[in-house]
Amino acid sequence: MLAFESMIVFLGGLAVFGLKALPEPIPQWWGIVGGTVLAVVMVLTGRVLRYRWGIVLGWVLQGIVALGGFLVPALFLVAVIFGGMWGYATIKGASLDARNARLAAEADTPNGD
């Protein structure tokens, strides 16, 4: 999911650049750099989601996208949509992991004893 969101975040960085949304002393090309770096970090975070800190990092990235809404308000909508999907995926994934662990433990007893 983060990989798909990374494409939107990159395009959001381009929007920040194109709309000249950064404050005056900051060069506008930092919008492209910020969007690119955030997109790459999102893709790389997908590799560490098996660890608890990877899930937390995913939530931090969702928060950063939400903060981008102060520069380009459309990013608030992106944050709500992808944040909701991220929340569902993490909650449902944890429940499926617990269910699979329970089923694996039950399979270790012969004949259901």
Short mmCIF file of N, CA, C and O in Angstrom, two decimals:
data_model
loop_
_atom_site.label_atom_id
_atom_site.label_comp_id
_atom_site.label_asym_id
_atom_site.label_seq_id
_atom_site.Cartn_x
_atom_site.Cartn_y
_atom_site.Cartn_z
N MET A 1 0.81 -1.17 0.00
CA MET A 1 0.00 0.00 0.00
C MET A 1 0.86 1.26 0.00
O MET A 1 0.54 2.22 -0.66
N LEU A 2 1.95 1.21 0.77
CA LEU A 2 2.83 2.37 0.80
C LEU A 2 3.46 2.64 -0.56
O LEU A 2 3.73 3.80 -0.90
N ALA A 3 3.68 1.59 -1.33
CA ALA A 3 4.27 1.78 -2.66
C ALA A 3 3.31 2.56 -3.57
O ALA A 3 3.74 3.43 -4.33
N PHE A 4 2.03 2.25 -3.49
CA PHE A 4 1.05 3.00 -4.29
C PHE A 4 0.96 4.45 -3.80
O PHE A 4 0.88 5.37 -4.59
N GLU A 5 0.97 4.62 -2.49
CA GLU A 5 0.90 5.97 -1.94
C GLU A 5 2.14 6.78 -2.31
O GLU A 5 2.06 7.99 -2.46
N SER A 6 3.27 6.10 -2.47
CA SER A 6 4.49 6.83 -2.80
C SER A 6 4.37 7.55 -4.14
O SER A 6 4.94 8.64 -4.31
N MET A 7 3.64 6.97 -5.07
CA MET A 7 3.44 7.65 -6.36
C MET A 7 2.66 8.95 -6.17
O MET A 7 2.99 9.98 -6.76
N ILE A 8 1.63 8.91 -5.34
CA ILE A 8 0.82 10.09 -5.06
C ILE A 8 1.65 11.14 -4.32
O ILE A 8 1.54 12.33 -4.59
N VAL A 9 2.49 10.68 -3.40
CA VAL A 9 3.33 11.61 -2.64
C VAL A 9 4.33 12.30 -3.56
O VAL A 9 4.58 13.51 -3.44
N PHE A 10 4.91 11.56 -4.49
CA PHE A 10 5.82 12.17 -5.45
C PHE A 10 5.11 13.24 -6.27
O PHE A 10 5.61 14.34 -6.45
N LEU A 11 3.90 12.92 -6.73
CA LEU A 11 3.12 13.90 -7.49
C LEU A 11 2.73 15.09 -6.61
O LEU A 11 2.66 16.23 -7.08
N GLY A 12 2.52 14.83 -5.32
CA GLY A 12 2.25 15.92 -4.39
C GLY A 12 3.45 16.85 -4.27
O GLY A 12 3.28 18.07 -4.17
N GLY A 13 4.65 16.28 -4.28
CA GLY A 13 5.86 17.11 -4.26
C GLY A 13 5.95 17.98 -5.51
O GLY A 13 6.36 19.14 -5.43
N LEU A 14 5.56 17.42 -6.63
CA LEU A 14 5.53 18.21 -7.86
C LEU A 14 4.50 19.33 -7.77
O LEU A 14 4.72 20.44 -8.28
N ALA A 15 3.37 19.05 -7.12
CA ALA A 15 2.35 20.07 -6.94
C ALA A 15 2.84 21.19 -6.04
O ALA A 15 2.58 22.38 -6.30
N VAL A 16 3.56 20.83 -4.97
CA VAL A 16 4.13 21.84 -4.08
C VAL A 16 5.08 22.75 -4.87
O VAL A 16 5.08 23.97 -4.73
N PHE A 17 5.88 22.14 -5.74
CA PHE A 17 6.80 22.91 -6.57
C PHE A 17 6.04 23.79 -7.57
O PHE A 17 6.30 24.99 -7.68
N GLY A 18 5.11 23.20 -8.27
CA GLY A 18 4.40 23.93 -9.32
C GLY A 18 3.52 25.05 -8.79
O GLY A 18 3.37 26.08 -9.43
N LEU A 19 2.95 24.85 -7.62
CA LEU A 19 2.08 25.88 -7.04
C LEU A 19 2.86 26.90 -6.21
O LEU A 19 2.26 27.82 -5.65
N LYS A 20 4.18 26.68 -6.13
CA LYS A 20 5.03 27.57 -5.33
C LYS A 20 4.47 27.72 -3.91
O LYS A 20 4.29 28.83 -3.39
N ALA A 21 4.21 26.56 -3.28
CA ALA A 21 3.53 26.54 -1.99
C ALA A 21 4.48 26.70 -0.80
O ALA A 21 4.02 26.89 0.31
N LEU A 22 5.77 26.60 -1.03
CA LEU A 22 6.72 26.74 0.08
C LEU A 22 6.89 28.21 0.45
O LEU A 22 6.76 29.09 -0.40
N PRO A 23 7.20 28.49 1.73
CA PRO A 23 7.41 29.88 2.14
C PRO A 23 8.56 30.52 1.35
O PRO A 23 9.45 29.84 0.85
N GLU A 24 8.56 31.82 1.31
CA GLU A 24 9.47 32.59 0.45
C GLU A 24 10.96 32.26 0.60
O GLU A 24 11.65 32.10 -0.39
N PRO A 25 11.54 32.15 1.80
CA PRO A 25 12.99 31.94 1.84
C PRO A 25 13.43 30.55 1.36
O PRO A 25 14.60 30.34 1.07
N ILE A 26 12.52 29.61 1.25
CA ILE A 26 12.87 28.24 0.85
C ILE A 26 12.75 28.13 -0.67
O ILE A 26 11.71 28.45 -1.24
N PRO A 27 13.82 27.66 -1.34
CA PRO A 27 13.72 27.47 -2.80
C PRO A 27 12.62 26.46 -3.15
O PRO A 27 12.45 25.45 -2.47
N GLN A 28 11.89 26.75 -4.21
CA GLN A 28 10.73 25.91 -4.57
C GLN A 28 11.12 24.49 -4.98
O GLN A 28 10.31 23.58 -4.85
N TRP A 29 12.35 24.29 -5.45
CA TRP A 29 12.75 22.94 -5.88
C TRP A 29 12.79 21.97 -4.70
O TRP A 29 12.82 20.77 -4.89
N TRP A 30 12.76 22.48 -3.46
CA TRP A 30 12.71 21.59 -2.30
C TRP A 30 11.40 20.81 -2.25
O TRP A 30 11.32 19.76 -1.61
N GLY A 31 10.38 21.29 -2.93
CA GLY A 31 9.13 20.54 -3.02
C GLY A 31 9.33 19.22 -3.75
O GLY A 31 8.84 18.17 -3.33
N ILE A 32 10.09 19.27 -4.84
CA ILE A 32 10.39 18.05 -5.61
C ILE A 32 11.28 17.12 -4.78
O ILE A 32 11.04 15.91 -4.71
N VAL A 33 12.30 17.70 -4.14
CA VAL A 33 13.21 16.89 -3.33
C VAL A 33 12.46 16.22 -2.18
O VAL A 33 12.61 15.01 -1.94
N GLY A 34 11.63 17.00 -1.47
CA GLY A 34 10.87 16.44 -0.36
C GLY A 34 9.92 15.33 -0.80
O GLY A 34 9.82 14.29 -0.15
N GLY A 35 9.20 15.55 -1.90
CA GLY A 35 8.29 14.53 -2.40
C GLY A 35 9.02 13.27 -2.83
O GLY A 35 8.56 12.16 -2.57
N THR A 36 10.18 13.44 -3.46
CA THR A 36 10.96 12.27 -3.91
C THR A 36 11.51 11.49 -2.73
O THR A 36 11.40 10.26 -2.68
N VAL A 37 12.07 12.19 -1.76
CA VAL A 37 12.63 11.51 -0.58
C VAL A 37 11.54 10.78 0.18
O VAL A 37 11.71 9.62 0.58
N LEU A 38 10.41 11.44 0.39
CA LEU A 38 9.31 10.80 1.11
C LEU A 38 8.80 9.58 0.34
O LEU A 38 8.51 8.54 0.95
N ALA A 39 8.72 9.67 -0.98
CA ALA A 39 8.27 8.52 -1.78
C ALA A 39 9.24 7.36 -1.67
O ALA A 39 8.82 6.20 -1.52
N VAL A 40 10.53 7.64 -1.72
CA VAL A 40 11.54 6.56 -1.61
C VAL A 40 11.49 5.93 -0.23
O VAL A 40 11.56 4.69 -0.09
N VAL A 41 11.34 6.73 0.81
CA VAL A 41 11.26 6.19 2.18
C VAL A 41 10.02 5.31 2.32
O VAL A 41 10.06 4.27 2.97
N MET A 42 8.92 5.70 1.68
CA MET A 42 7.71 4.88 1.74
C MET A 42 7.93 3.52 1.09
O MET A 42 7.50 2.49 1.62
N VAL A 43 8.60 3.51 -0.06
CA VAL A 43 8.86 2.24 -0.73
C VAL A 43 9.77 1.36 0.14
O VAL A 43 9.54 0.16 0.29
N LEU A 44 10.80 1.97 0.72
CA LEU A 44 11.73 1.21 1.55
C LEU A 44 11.08 0.73 2.84
O LEU A 44 11.45 -0.33 3.37
N THR A 45 10.12 1.46 3.35
CA THR A 45 9.42 1.05 4.56
C THR A 45 8.65 -0.25 4.33
O THR A 45 8.50 -1.06 5.26
N GLY A 46 8.22 -0.47 3.12
CA GLY A 46 7.54 -1.72 2.81
C GLY A 46 8.39 -2.95 3.07
O GLY A 46 7.87 -4.04 3.30
N ARG A 47 9.71 -2.78 3.08
CA ARG A 47 10.61 -3.91 3.32
C ARG A 47 10.77 -4.24 4.81
O ARG A 47 11.28 -5.30 5.14
N VAL A 48 10.38 -3.32 5.69
CA VAL A 48 10.60 -3.55 7.13
C VAL A 48 9.29 -3.63 7.92
O VAL A 48 9.30 -3.48 9.14
N LEU A 49 8.19 -3.87 7.24
CA LEU A 49 6.91 -3.91 7.93
C LEU A 49 6.75 -5.13 8.82
O LEU A 49 5.81 -5.19 9.62
N ARG A 50 7.64 -6.08 8.75
CA ARG A 50 7.55 -7.25 9.63
C ARG A 50 7.95 -6.91 11.05
O ARG A 50 7.67 -7.65 11.98
N TYR A 51 8.62 -5.77 11.22
CA TYR A 51 9.03 -5.32 12.55
C TYR A 51 8.04 -4.28 13.07
O TYR A 51 7.44 -3.55 12.29
N ARG A 52 7.91 -4.22 14.37
CA ARG A 52 6.98 -3.26 14.98
C ARG A 52 7.36 -1.82 14.61
O ARG A 52 6.49 -1.00 14.34
N TRP A 53 8.65 -1.51 14.59
CA TRP A 53 9.08 -0.16 14.28
C TRP A 53 8.77 0.20 12.83
O TRP A 53 8.62 1.38 12.50
N GLY A 54 8.65 -0.80 11.95
CA GLY A 54 8.26 -0.53 10.57
C GLY A 54 6.82 -0.04 10.48
O GLY A 54 6.51 0.87 9.69
N ILE A 55 5.95 -0.62 11.30
CA ILE A 55 4.55 -0.17 11.34
C ILE A 55 4.48 1.26 11.88
O ILE A 55 3.76 2.11 11.35
N VAL A 56 5.27 1.52 12.94
CA VAL A 56 5.29 2.87 13.51
C VAL A 56 5.82 3.87 12.49
O VAL A 56 5.28 4.98 12.35
N LEU A 57 6.86 3.48 11.76
CA LEU A 57 7.39 4.36 10.71
C LEU A 57 6.32 4.64 9.65
O LEU A 57 6.21 5.77 9.16
N GLY A 58 5.52 3.65 9.31
CA GLY A 58 4.43 3.87 8.37
C GLY A 58 3.44 4.90 8.88
O GLY A 58 2.96 5.74 8.13
N TRP A 59 3.13 4.85 10.18
CA TRP A 59 2.23 5.85 10.76
C TRP A 59 2.87 7.24 10.74
O TRP A 59 2.18 8.24 10.50
N VAL A 60 4.17 7.31 11.01
CA VAL A 60 4.87 8.60 10.95
C VAL A 60 4.80 9.17 9.54
O VAL A 60 4.54 10.37 9.34
N LEU A 61 4.98 8.32 8.54
CA LEU A 61 4.91 8.78 7.15
C LEU A 61 3.50 9.29 6.81
O LEU A 61 3.35 10.27 6.09
N GLN A 62 2.49 8.61 7.36
CA GLN A 62 1.12 9.08 7.13
C GLN A 62 0.93 10.48 7.74
O GLN A 62 0.27 11.34 7.16
N GLY A 63 1.53 10.69 8.91
CA GLY A 63 1.46 12.01 9.54
C GLY A 63 2.16 13.08 8.73
O GLY A 63 1.67 14.22 8.64
N ILE A 64 3.29 12.74 8.13
CA ILE A 64 4.02 13.70 7.31
C ILE A 64 3.19 14.09 6.08
O ILE A 64 3.14 15.27 5.70
N VAL A 65 2.52 13.12 5.50
CA VAL A 65 1.65 13.42 4.35
C VAL A 65 0.52 14.36 4.79
O VAL A 65 0.18 15.31 4.08
N ALA A 66 -0.03 14.10 5.98
CA ALA A 66 -1.09 14.97 6.50
C ALA A 66 -0.58 16.39 6.72
O ALA A 66 -1.28 17.37 6.43
N LEU A 67 0.64 16.53 7.21
CA LEU A 67 1.22 17.86 7.40
C LEU A 67 1.41 18.58 6.07
O LEU A 67 1.36 19.81 6.01
N GLY A 68 1.64 17.83 5.00
CA GLY A 68 1.76 18.42 3.68
C GLY A 68 0.49 19.12 3.24
O GLY A 68 0.51 19.98 2.37
N GLY A 69 -0.63 18.77 3.87
CA GLY A 69 -1.89 19.42 3.56
C GLY A 69 -1.91 20.90 3.90
O GLY A 69 -2.71 21.65 3.36
N PHE A 70 -1.01 21.32 4.78
CA PHE A 70 -0.92 22.75 5.07
C PHE A 70 -0.29 23.52 3.92
O PHE A 70 -0.48 24.72 3.79
N LEU A 71 0.48 22.81 3.09
CA LEU A 71 1.06 23.45 1.90
C LEU A 71 0.12 23.36 0.71
O LEU A 71 -0.09 24.33 -0.01
N VAL A 72 -0.42 22.16 0.48
CA VAL A 72 -1.38 21.93 -0.61
C VAL A 72 -2.58 21.23 0.02
O VAL A 72 -2.48 20.05 0.39
N PRO A 73 -3.69 21.91 0.18
CA PRO A 73 -4.84 21.33 0.90
C PRO A 73 -5.33 19.99 0.34
O PRO A 73 -5.91 19.20 1.07
N ALA A 74 -5.10 19.71 -0.91
CA ALA A 74 -5.53 18.43 -1.48
C ALA A 74 -4.81 17.25 -0.81
O ALA A 74 -5.33 16.13 -0.81
N LEU A 75 -3.67 17.51 -0.22
CA LEU A 75 -2.95 16.44 0.48
C LEU A 75 -3.67 16.00 1.75
O LEU A 75 -3.44 14.89 2.24
N PHE A 76 -4.56 16.85 2.29
CA PHE A 76 -5.39 16.41 3.41
C PHE A 76 -6.28 15.25 2.98
O PHE A 76 -6.45 14.27 3.71
N LEU A 77 -6.84 15.36 1.79
CA LEU A 77 -7.69 14.28 1.26
C LEU A 77 -6.87 13.01 1.05
O LEU A 77 -7.32 11.90 1.39
N VAL A 78 -5.68 13.17 0.51
CA VAL A 78 -4.78 12.02 0.33
C VAL A 78 -4.49 11.37 1.68
O VAL A 78 -4.50 10.14 1.83
N ALA A 79 -4.23 12.20 2.70
CA ALA A 79 -3.92 11.68 4.03
C ALA A 79 -5.10 10.92 4.63
O ALA A 79 -4.92 9.88 5.26
N VAL A 80 -6.30 11.43 4.42
CA VAL A 80 -7.48 10.75 4.96
C VAL A 80 -7.70 9.41 4.27
O VAL A 80 -7.93 8.38 4.92
N ILE A 81 -7.60 9.41 2.96
CA ILE A 81 -7.86 8.17 2.21
C ILE A 81 -6.79 7.12 2.50
O ILE A 81 -7.10 5.99 2.91
N PHE A 82 -5.53 7.48 2.31
CA PHE A 82 -4.48 6.50 2.51
C PHE A 82 -4.25 6.20 3.99
O PHE A 82 -3.87 5.08 4.34
N GLY A 83 -4.48 7.17 4.86
CA GLY A 83 -4.38 6.91 6.29
C GLY A 83 -5.43 5.91 6.74
O GLY A 83 -5.16 5.03 7.56
N GLY A 84 -6.63 6.04 6.20
CA GLY A 84 -7.69 5.07 6.50
C GLY A 84 -7.34 3.67 6.00
O GLY A 84 -7.55 2.68 6.71
N MET A 85 -6.81 3.60 4.81
CA MET A 85 -6.41 2.29 4.28
C MET A 85 -5.26 1.71 5.10
O MET A 85 -5.21 0.50 5.35
N TRP A 86 -4.32 2.58 5.52
CA TRP A 86 -3.18 2.12 6.32
C TRP A 86 -3.68 1.60 7.68
O TRP A 86 -3.25 0.56 8.14
N GLY A 87 -4.60 2.33 8.29
CA GLY A 87 -5.16 1.90 9.56
C GLY A 87 -5.87 0.56 9.43
O GLY A 87 -5.67 -0.34 10.26
N TYR A 88 -6.68 0.41 8.41
CA TYR A 88 -7.38 -0.86 8.19
C TYR A 88 -6.38 -1.99 7.97
O TYR A 88 -6.52 -3.09 8.53
N ALA A 89 -5.37 -1.74 7.15
CA ALA A 89 -4.40 -2.79 6.84
C ALA A 89 -3.62 -3.23 8.07
O ALA A 89 -3.38 -4.43 8.27
N THR A 90 -3.24 -2.28 8.92
CA THR A 90 -2.47 -2.66 10.10
C THR A 90 -3.33 -3.40 11.12
O THR A 90 -2.89 -4.37 11.72
N ILE A 91 -4.57 -2.95 11.31
CA ILE A 91 -5.45 -3.60 12.29
C ILE A 91 -5.85 -4.99 11.79
O ILE A 91 -5.79 -5.98 12.53
N LYS A 92 -6.28 -5.08 10.54
CA LYS A 92 -6.70 -6.37 9.99
C LYS A 92 -5.52 -7.34 9.88
O LYS A 92 -5.67 -8.54 10.14
N GLY A 93 -4.34 -6.81 9.52
CA GLY A 93 -3.16 -7.67 9.43
C GLY A 93 -2.79 -8.27 10.78
O GLY A 93 -2.44 -9.44 10.87
N ALA A 94 -2.89 -7.48 11.84
CA ALA A 94 -2.59 -7.98 13.18
C ALA A 94 -3.59 -9.06 13.59
O ALA A 94 -3.20 -10.09 14.17
N SER A 95 -4.86 -8.86 13.28
CA SER A 95 -5.85 -9.88 13.64
C SER A 95 -5.66 -11.16 12.83
O SER A 95 -5.83 -12.26 13.35
N LEU A 96 -5.27 -11.03 11.57
CA LEU A 96 -5.00 -12.23 10.77
C LEU A 96 -3.76 -12.97 11.26
O LEU A 96 -3.73 -14.21 11.26
N ASP A 97 -2.73 -12.23 11.68
CA ASP A 97 -1.55 -12.87 12.24
C ASP A 97 -1.90 -13.65 13.51
O ASP A 97 -1.42 -14.77 13.71
N ALA A 98 -2.73 -13.06 14.37
CA ALA A 98 -3.14 -13.74 15.60
C ALA A 98 -3.96 -15.00 15.27
O ALA A 98 -3.77 -16.06 15.87
N ARG A 99 -4.84 -14.89 14.29
CA ARG A 99 -5.66 -16.04 13.88
C ARG A 99 -4.79 -17.15 13.32
O ARG A 99 -4.98 -18.33 13.64
N ASN A 100 -3.84 -16.80 12.47
CA ASN A 100 -2.95 -17.81 11.89
C ASN A 100 -2.09 -18.48 12.95
O ASN A 100 -1.84 -19.68 12.87
N ALA A 101 -1.64 -17.71 13.95
CA ALA A 101 -0.86 -18.31 15.03
C ALA A 101 -1.72 -19.28 15.84
O ALA A 101 -1.25 -20.36 16.22
N ARG A 102 -2.97 -18.92 16.09
CA ARG A 102 -3.88 -19.80 16.82
C ARG A 102 -4.15 -21.08 16.03
O ARG A 102 -4.11 -22.18 16.58
N LEU A 103 -4.39 -20.95 14.74
CA LEU A 103 -4.63 -22.14 13.91
C LEU A 103 -3.40 -23.03 13.82
O LEU A 103 -3.52 -24.26 13.81
N ALA A 104 -2.22 -22.43 13.76
CA ALA A 104 -0.99 -23.22 13.72
C ALA A 104 -0.80 -23.97 15.03
O ALA A 104 -0.34 -25.12 15.04
N ALA A 105 -1.14 -23.34 16.15
CA ALA A 105 -1.01 -24.01 17.47
C ALA A 105 -2.01 -25.15 17.58
O ALA A 105 -1.69 -26.19 18.15
N GLU A 106 -3.21 -24.96 17.05
CA GLU A 106 -4.22 -26.01 17.09
C GLU A 106 -3.83 -27.19 16.19
O GLU A 106 -4.17 -28.33 16.48
N ALA A 107 -3.12 -26.93 15.14
CA ALA A 107 -2.72 -28.00 14.20
C ALA A 107 -1.66 -28.90 14.83
O ALA A 107 -1.48 -30.02 14.37
N ASP A 108 -0.97 -28.43 15.87
CA ASP A 108 0.07 -29.24 16.51
C ASP A 108 -0.50 -30.35 17.38
O ASP A 108 0.19 -31.29 17.71
N THR A 109 -1.78 -30.28 17.76
CA THR A 109 -2.37 -31.33 18.58
C THR A 109 -2.95 -32.40 17.68
O THR A 109 -3.73 -32.11 16.75
N PRO A 110 -2.58 -33.65 17.88
CA PRO A 110 -3.09 -34.72 17.00
C PRO A 110 -4.59 -34.97 17.24
O PRO A 110 -5.06 -35.01 18.36
N ASN A 111 -5.31 -35.15 16.17
CA ASN A 111 -6.74 -35.48 16.18
C ASN A 111 -7.58 -34.51 17.00
O ASN A 111 -8.58 -34.90 17.57
N GLY A 112 -7.14 -33.29 17.13
CA GLY A 112 -7.93 -32.29 17.85
C GLY A 112 -7.92 -32.48 19.35
O GLY A 112 -8.73 -31.88 20.04
N ASP A 113 -7.03 -33.30 19.89
CA ASP A 113 -6.99 -33.52 21.36
C ASP A 113 -6.40 -32.33 22.08
O ASP A 113 -5.57 -31.65 21.73
#
